[in-house]
PDB file of C-alpha atoms in Angstrom:
ATOM      1  CA  MET A   1       7.984  10.234   6.144  1.00 73.00           C
ATOM      2  CA  PHE A   2       6.082   7.169   5.213  1.00 88.00           C
ATOM      3  CA  VAL A   3       4.661   5.819   2.007  1.00 94.00           C
ATOM      4  CA  LEU A   4       1.379   4.064   2.435  1.00 97.00           C
ATOM      5  CA  VAL A   5       0.775   1.975  -0.516  1.00 98.00           C
ATOM      6  CA  ASP A   6      -3.224   1.150  -1.527  1.00 98.00           C
ATOM      7  CA  PRO A   7      -4.698   2.321   1.603  1.00 98.00           C
ATOM      8  CA  GLY A   8      -7.800  -0.101   0.787  1.00 97.00           C
ATOM      9  CA  SER A   9     -11.806   0.393   1.778  1.00 97.00           C
ATOM     10  CA  ASN A  10     -11.987  -0.966   5.293  1.00 97.00           C
ATOM     11  CA  GLU A  11     -11.004   1.948   7.883  1.00 97.00           C
ATOM     12  CA  GLU A  12     -11.420  -0.229  10.839  1.00 97.00           C
ATOM     13  CA  ILE A  13      -8.531  -2.758   9.393  1.00 96.00           C
ATOM     14  CA  LEU A  14      -6.220   0.333   8.323  1.00 97.00           C
ATOM     15  CA  ARG A  15      -6.726   1.861  11.546  1.00 96.00           C
ATOM     16  CA  ASN A  16      -5.414  -1.066  13.536  1.00 97.00           C
ATOM     17  CA  GLN A  17      -2.532  -1.998  11.285  1.00 96.00           C
ATOM     18  CA  LEU A  18      -1.382   1.337  11.555  1.00 96.00           C
ATOM     19  CA  PHE A  19      -1.468   1.299  15.373  1.00 97.00           C
ATOM     20  CA  LYS A  20       0.004  -1.854  15.545  1.00 97.00           C
ATOM     21  CA  GLU A  21       2.855  -0.298  13.456  1.00 95.00           C
ATOM     22  CA  GLY A  22       3.234   2.447  16.205  1.00 95.00           C
ATOM     23  CA  LEU A  23       1.289   4.722  13.353  1.00 94.00           C
ATOM     24  CA  THR A  24      -1.082   7.601  13.272  1.00 92.00           C
ATOM     25  CA  THR A  25      -2.758   8.883  10.148  1.00 93.00           C
ATOM     26  CA  ASP A  26      -0.710  12.273  10.601  1.00 92.00           C
ATOM     27  CA  ALA A  27       2.560  10.096  10.190  1.00 93.00           C
ATOM     28  CA  VAL A  28       1.656   8.925   6.775  1.00 95.00           C
ATOM     29  CA  GLY A  29       2.966  11.462   4.355  1.00 94.00           C
ATOM     30  CA  ARG A  30       2.695   9.994   0.716  1.00 97.00           C
ATOM     31  CA  ILE A  31       0.192   7.565  -0.292  1.00 98.00           C
ATOM     32  CA  PHE A  32       0.971   5.499  -3.722  1.00 98.00           C
ATOM     33  CA  LEU A  33      -2.136   3.994  -5.646  1.00 98.00           C
ATOM     34  CA  THR A  34      -1.089   1.103  -7.476  1.00 98.00           C
ATOM     35  CA  HIS A  35      -4.133   1.346  -9.391  1.00 98.00           C
ATOM     36  CA  TYR A  36      -7.887   3.251  -9.165  1.00 97.00           C
ATOM     37  CA  HIS A  37      -9.912   0.652  -8.113  1.00 97.00           C
ATOM     38  CA  LEU A  38     -12.140   1.666  -5.175  1.00 96.00           C
ATOM     39  CA  ASP A  39     -10.891  -1.209  -3.006  1.00 96.00           C
ATOM     40  CA  HIS A  40      -7.526   0.347  -3.263  1.00 97.00           C
ATOM     41  CA  LEU A  41      -8.284   4.002  -2.843  1.00 97.00           C
ATOM     42  CA  LEU A  42     -11.493   4.742  -0.850  1.00 97.00           C
ATOM     43  CA  ASN A  43      -9.238   5.303   2.410  1.00 98.00           C
ATOM     44  CA  ILE A  44      -7.346   8.290   0.760  1.00 97.00           C
ATOM     45  CA  ARG A  45      -9.866   9.996   2.866  1.00 96.00           C
ATOM     46  CA  LEU A  46      -8.209   9.299   6.012  1.00 97.00           C
ATOM     47  CA  PHE A  47      -5.033  11.439   4.951  1.00 96.00           C
ATOM     48  CA  PRO A  48      -5.680  14.803   3.907  1.00 94.00           C
ATOM     49  CA  HIS A  49      -2.542  16.179   4.371  1.00 93.00           C
ATOM     50  CA  ALA A  50      -0.635  13.341   2.326  1.00 96.00           C
ATOM     51  CA  ASP A  51       0.549  13.316  -0.942  1.00 97.00           C
ATOM     52  CA  VAL A  52      -0.965  10.896  -3.219  1.00 98.00           C
ATOM     53  CA  LEU A  53       1.168   9.111  -5.697  1.00 98.00           C
ATOM     54  CA  ASP A  54       0.561   7.088  -8.942  1.00 98.00           C
ATOM     55  CA  GLY A  55       2.664   5.534 -11.364  1.00 96.00           C
ATOM     56  CA  ASN A  56       3.674   8.832 -12.799  1.00 94.00           C
ATOM     57  CA  MET A  57       2.238  12.092 -10.904  1.00 97.00           C
ATOM     58  CA  ILE A  58       2.321  13.398  -7.278  1.00 97.00           C
ATOM     59  CA  TYR A  59      -0.705  15.101  -6.327  1.00 96.00           C
ATOM     60  CA  THR A  60      -0.540  17.825  -3.349  1.00 95.00           C
ATOM     61  CA  GLY A  61      -3.568  19.478  -3.166  1.00 90.00           C
ATOM     62  CA  ASP A  62      -5.381  20.708  -6.205  1.00 92.00           C
ATOM     63  CA  ALA A  63      -1.052  20.672  -7.929  1.00 96.00           C
ATOM     64  CA  MET A  64       0.221  17.872 -10.095  1.00 97.00           C
ATOM     65  CA  ASN A  65       3.934  17.459 -10.655  1.00 96.00           C
ATOM     66  CA  PRO A  66       4.979  14.579 -12.915  1.00 96.00           C
ATOM     67  CA  TYR A  67       8.072  12.152 -11.805  1.00 95.00           C
ATOM     68  CA  THR A  68       9.847   9.291 -13.334  1.00 93.00           C
ATOM     69  CA  GLY A  69      11.740   6.205 -12.004  1.00 95.00           C
ATOM     70  CA  TYR A  70      11.512   6.686  -8.202  1.00 97.00           C
ATOM     71  CA  ILE A  71       9.299   8.185  -5.594  1.00 96.00           C
ATOM     72  CA  PRO A  72      11.458  11.746  -4.986  1.00 94.00           C
ATOM     73  CA  GLY A  73      13.200  11.632  -1.920  1.00 93.00           C
ATOM     74  CA  THR A  74      13.636   7.503  -1.666  1.00 95.00           C
ATOM     75  CA  THR A  75      15.123   4.457  -3.098  1.00 96.00           C
ATOM     76  CA  ILE A  76      11.488   3.083  -4.016  1.00 98.00           C
ATOM     77  CA  GLN A  77      11.606   2.153  -7.727  1.00 98.00           C
ATOM     78  CA  VAL A  78       7.878   2.907  -9.659  1.00 98.00           C
ATOM     79  CA  VAL A  79       7.512   0.317 -12.346  1.00 98.00           C
ATOM     80  CA  SER A  80       4.935   0.267 -15.008  1.00 98.00           C
ATOM     81  CA  THR A  81       2.778  -3.187 -14.597  1.00 99.00           C
ATOM     82  CA  PRO A  82      -0.229  -2.723 -16.807  1.00 98.00           C
ATOM     83  CA  GLY A  83      -2.634  -5.433 -17.200  1.00 97.00           C
ATOM     84  CA  HIS A  84      -4.803  -5.343 -14.324  1.00 98.00           C
ATOM     85  CA  THR A  85      -5.588  -1.875 -15.406  1.00 98.00           C
ATOM     86  CA  PRO A  86      -3.975   0.201 -18.297  1.00 98.00           C
ATOM     87  CA  GLU A  87      -2.291   2.839 -15.294  1.00 97.00           C
ATOM     88  CA  HIS A  88      -1.353  -0.053 -13.028  1.00 98.00           C
ATOM     89  CA  ALA A  89       1.946   0.339 -11.234  1.00 99.00           C
ATOM     90  CA  SER A  90       4.159  -1.649  -8.986  1.00 99.00           C
ATOM     91  CA  LEU A  91       6.685  -0.510  -6.482  1.00 99.00           C
ATOM     92  CA  VAL A  92      10.111  -2.351  -6.068  1.00 99.00           C
ATOM     93  CA  PHE A  93      12.524  -2.043  -3.076  1.00 98.00           C
ATOM     94  CA  ARG A  94      15.552  -3.571  -1.417  1.00 98.00           C
ATOM     95  CA  ASN A  95      15.750  -4.486   2.284  1.00 97.00           C
ATOM     96  CA  GLU A  96      17.317  -6.765   4.430  1.00 98.00           C
ATOM     97  CA  LEU A  97      15.177 -10.020   2.681  1.00 96.00           C
ATOM     98  CA  GLY A  98      16.531  -8.822  -0.858  1.00 98.00           C
ATOM     99  CA  VAL A  99      14.540  -7.132  -3.433  1.00 99.00           C
ATOM    100  CA  ILE A 100      10.446  -6.883  -2.742  1.00 99.00           C
ATOM    101  CA  ALA A 101       7.964  -5.727  -5.273  1.00 99.00           C
ATOM    102  CA  VAL A 102       4.639  -4.433  -4.126  1.00 99.00           C
ATOM    103  CA  ALA A 103       2.608  -5.999  -7.163  1.00 99.00           C
ATOM    104  CA  GLY A 104      -0.806  -4.346  -6.224  1.00 98.00           C
ATOM    105  CA  ASP A 105      -3.354  -6.567  -8.119  1.00 98.00           C
ATOM    106  CA  VAL A 106      -0.885  -7.960 -10.963  1.00 98.00           C
ATOM    107  CA  ILE A 107      -0.778 -10.672  -8.481  1.00 98.00           C
ATOM    108  CA  TRP A 108      -3.717 -11.259  -6.104  1.00 97.00           C
ATOM    109  CA  TRP A 109      -6.028 -14.133  -4.756  1.00 96.00           C
ATOM    110  CA  GLU A 110      -9.856 -13.620  -3.599  1.00 91.00           C
ATOM    111  CA  ASN A 111     -10.730 -13.601  -0.041  1.00 87.00           C
ATOM    112  CA  GLY A 112     -10.014 -17.265   1.401  1.00 85.00           C
ATOM    113  CA  ALA A 113      -8.533 -18.730  -1.891  1.00 89.00           C
ATOM    114  CA  LYS A 114      -5.386 -20.938  -1.762  1.00 93.00           C
ATOM    115  CA  GLN A 115      -2.345 -18.961  -2.358  1.00 96.00           C
ATOM    116  CA  ASP A 116      -0.365 -21.148  -4.817  1.00 96.00           C
ATOM    117  CA  THR A 117       2.510 -19.224  -5.325  1.00 96.00           C
ATOM    118  CA  SER A 118       4.236 -21.495  -8.201  1.00 96.00           C
ATOM    119  CA  ARG A 119       5.730 -19.460 -11.130  1.00 96.00           C
ATOM    120  CA  LEU A 120       3.217 -21.718 -13.312  1.00 96.00           C
ATOM    121  CA  ALA A 121       0.303 -20.880 -10.934  1.00 97.00           C
ATOM    122  CA  ILE A 122       0.874 -16.896 -10.994  1.00 97.00           C
ATOM    123  CA  LEU A 123       1.605 -16.800 -14.768  1.00 97.00           C
ATOM    124  CA  SER A 124      -1.538 -18.916 -15.721  1.00 96.00           C
ATOM    125  CA  LYS A 125      -3.738 -17.318 -12.869  1.00 96.00           C
ATOM    126  CA  LYS A 126      -6.947 -15.938 -14.560  1.00 96.00           C
ATOM    127  CA  ASP A 127      -7.633 -12.366 -13.679  1.00 97.00           C
ATOM    128  CA  PRO A 128     -11.636 -11.506 -14.459  1.00 96.00           C
ATOM    129  CA  TYR A 129     -10.696  -7.697 -14.260  1.00 96.00           C
ATOM    130  CA  ALA A 130      -7.726  -7.739 -16.635  1.00 98.00           C
ATOM    131  CA  THR A 131      -8.339  -5.102 -19.206  1.00 97.00           C
ATOM    132  CA  ASP A 132      -5.045  -6.533 -21.187  1.00 98.00           C
ATOM    133  CA  ILE A 133      -4.083 -10.171 -20.608  1.00 97.00           C
ATOM    134  CA  THR A 134      -1.047 -10.120 -22.733  1.00 98.00           C
ATOM    135  CA  ALA A 135       0.355  -6.892 -20.840  1.00 98.00           C
ATOM    136  CA  LEU A 136      -0.760  -8.649 -17.506  1.00 98.00           C
ATOM    137  CA  GLN A 137       1.414 -11.763 -18.416  1.00 98.00           C
ATOM    138  CA  LYS A 138       4.566  -9.395 -19.203  1.00 98.00           C
ATOM    139  CA  SER A 139       3.803  -7.497 -15.969  1.00 99.00           C
ATOM    140  CA  ARG A 140       3.821 -10.698 -14.168  1.00 99.00           C
ATOM    141  CA  GLU A 141       6.954 -12.201 -15.618  1.00 98.00           C
ATOM    142  CA  ALA A 142       9.051  -9.022 -14.796  1.00 98.00           C
ATOM    143  CA  LEU A 143       7.818  -8.985 -11.338  1.00 99.00           C
ATOM    144  CA  LEU A 144       8.921 -12.739 -10.760  1.00 98.00           C
ATOM    145  CA  SER A 145      12.258 -12.053 -12.715  1.00 98.00           C
ATOM    146  CA  ILE A 146      13.521  -9.427 -10.246  1.00 98.00           C
ATOM    147  CA  ALA A 147      11.786  -9.990  -6.615  1.00 99.00           C
ATOM    148  CA  ASP A 148      13.053 -12.280  -3.913  1.00 99.00           C
ATOM    149  CA  TYR A 149       9.546 -11.665  -2.352  1.00 99.00           C
ATOM    150  CA  ILE A 150       6.154 -10.201  -3.833  1.00 99.00           C
ATOM    151  CA  ILE A 151       3.419  -8.219  -1.633  1.00 98.00           C
ATOM    152  CA  PRO A 152       0.356  -8.999  -3.605  1.00 98.00           C
ATOM    153  CA  GLY A 153      -2.813  -6.571  -3.822  1.00 97.00           C
ATOM    154  CA  HIS A 154      -4.632  -9.362  -2.046  1.00 96.00           C
ATOM    155  CA  GLY A 155      -3.283 -12.162   0.037  1.00 95.00           C
ATOM    156  CA  SER A 156       0.060 -12.546   1.825  1.00 96.00           C
ATOM    157  CA  MET A 157       3.521 -11.798   1.199  1.00 97.00           C
ATOM    158  CA  PHE A 158       5.653 -14.589  -0.644  1.00 98.00           C
ATOM    159  CA  LYS A 159       9.172 -15.747  -1.647  1.00 98.00           C
ATOM    160  CA  VAL A 160       9.774 -16.078  -5.395  1.00 98.00           C
ATOM    161  CA  GLN A 161      10.314 -19.556  -6.251  1.00 93.00           C
ATOM    162  CA  LYS A 162      13.164 -19.030  -8.857  1.00 83.00           C
TER     163      LYS A 162
END
């Protein structure tokens, strides 16, 4: 079963990316939402049979079931990373590259913006949508300290500069 993170709002791009990976919408059994901004969740409608997860609940149809720590049945850790929004959560897992953090909008760049991935640039980057700047800073610091690579909410995966 595949876990899709933040299916976004552009159906064409999503379907093309799934196709490139040899997947269909039916192959996705779980969708993880880092937070509830529309640009991250509008395409959940394409997955009517998938469970939807946030940082602490699994939604299956009308049922809600709490969980903690890891996405059930996986080694994917769920980490609370508030700041961009109060409920924001990120995912952390290990693969052949090392520790990967799927950061959602704890770290993001506007379309076309230069992606400066230095620690100082990331920690000082302004987020006009942040609900709690202090919490956002702590969340960024936490992800930078544990990850070898980070996948931002908008932008390209990058290697963390230690």
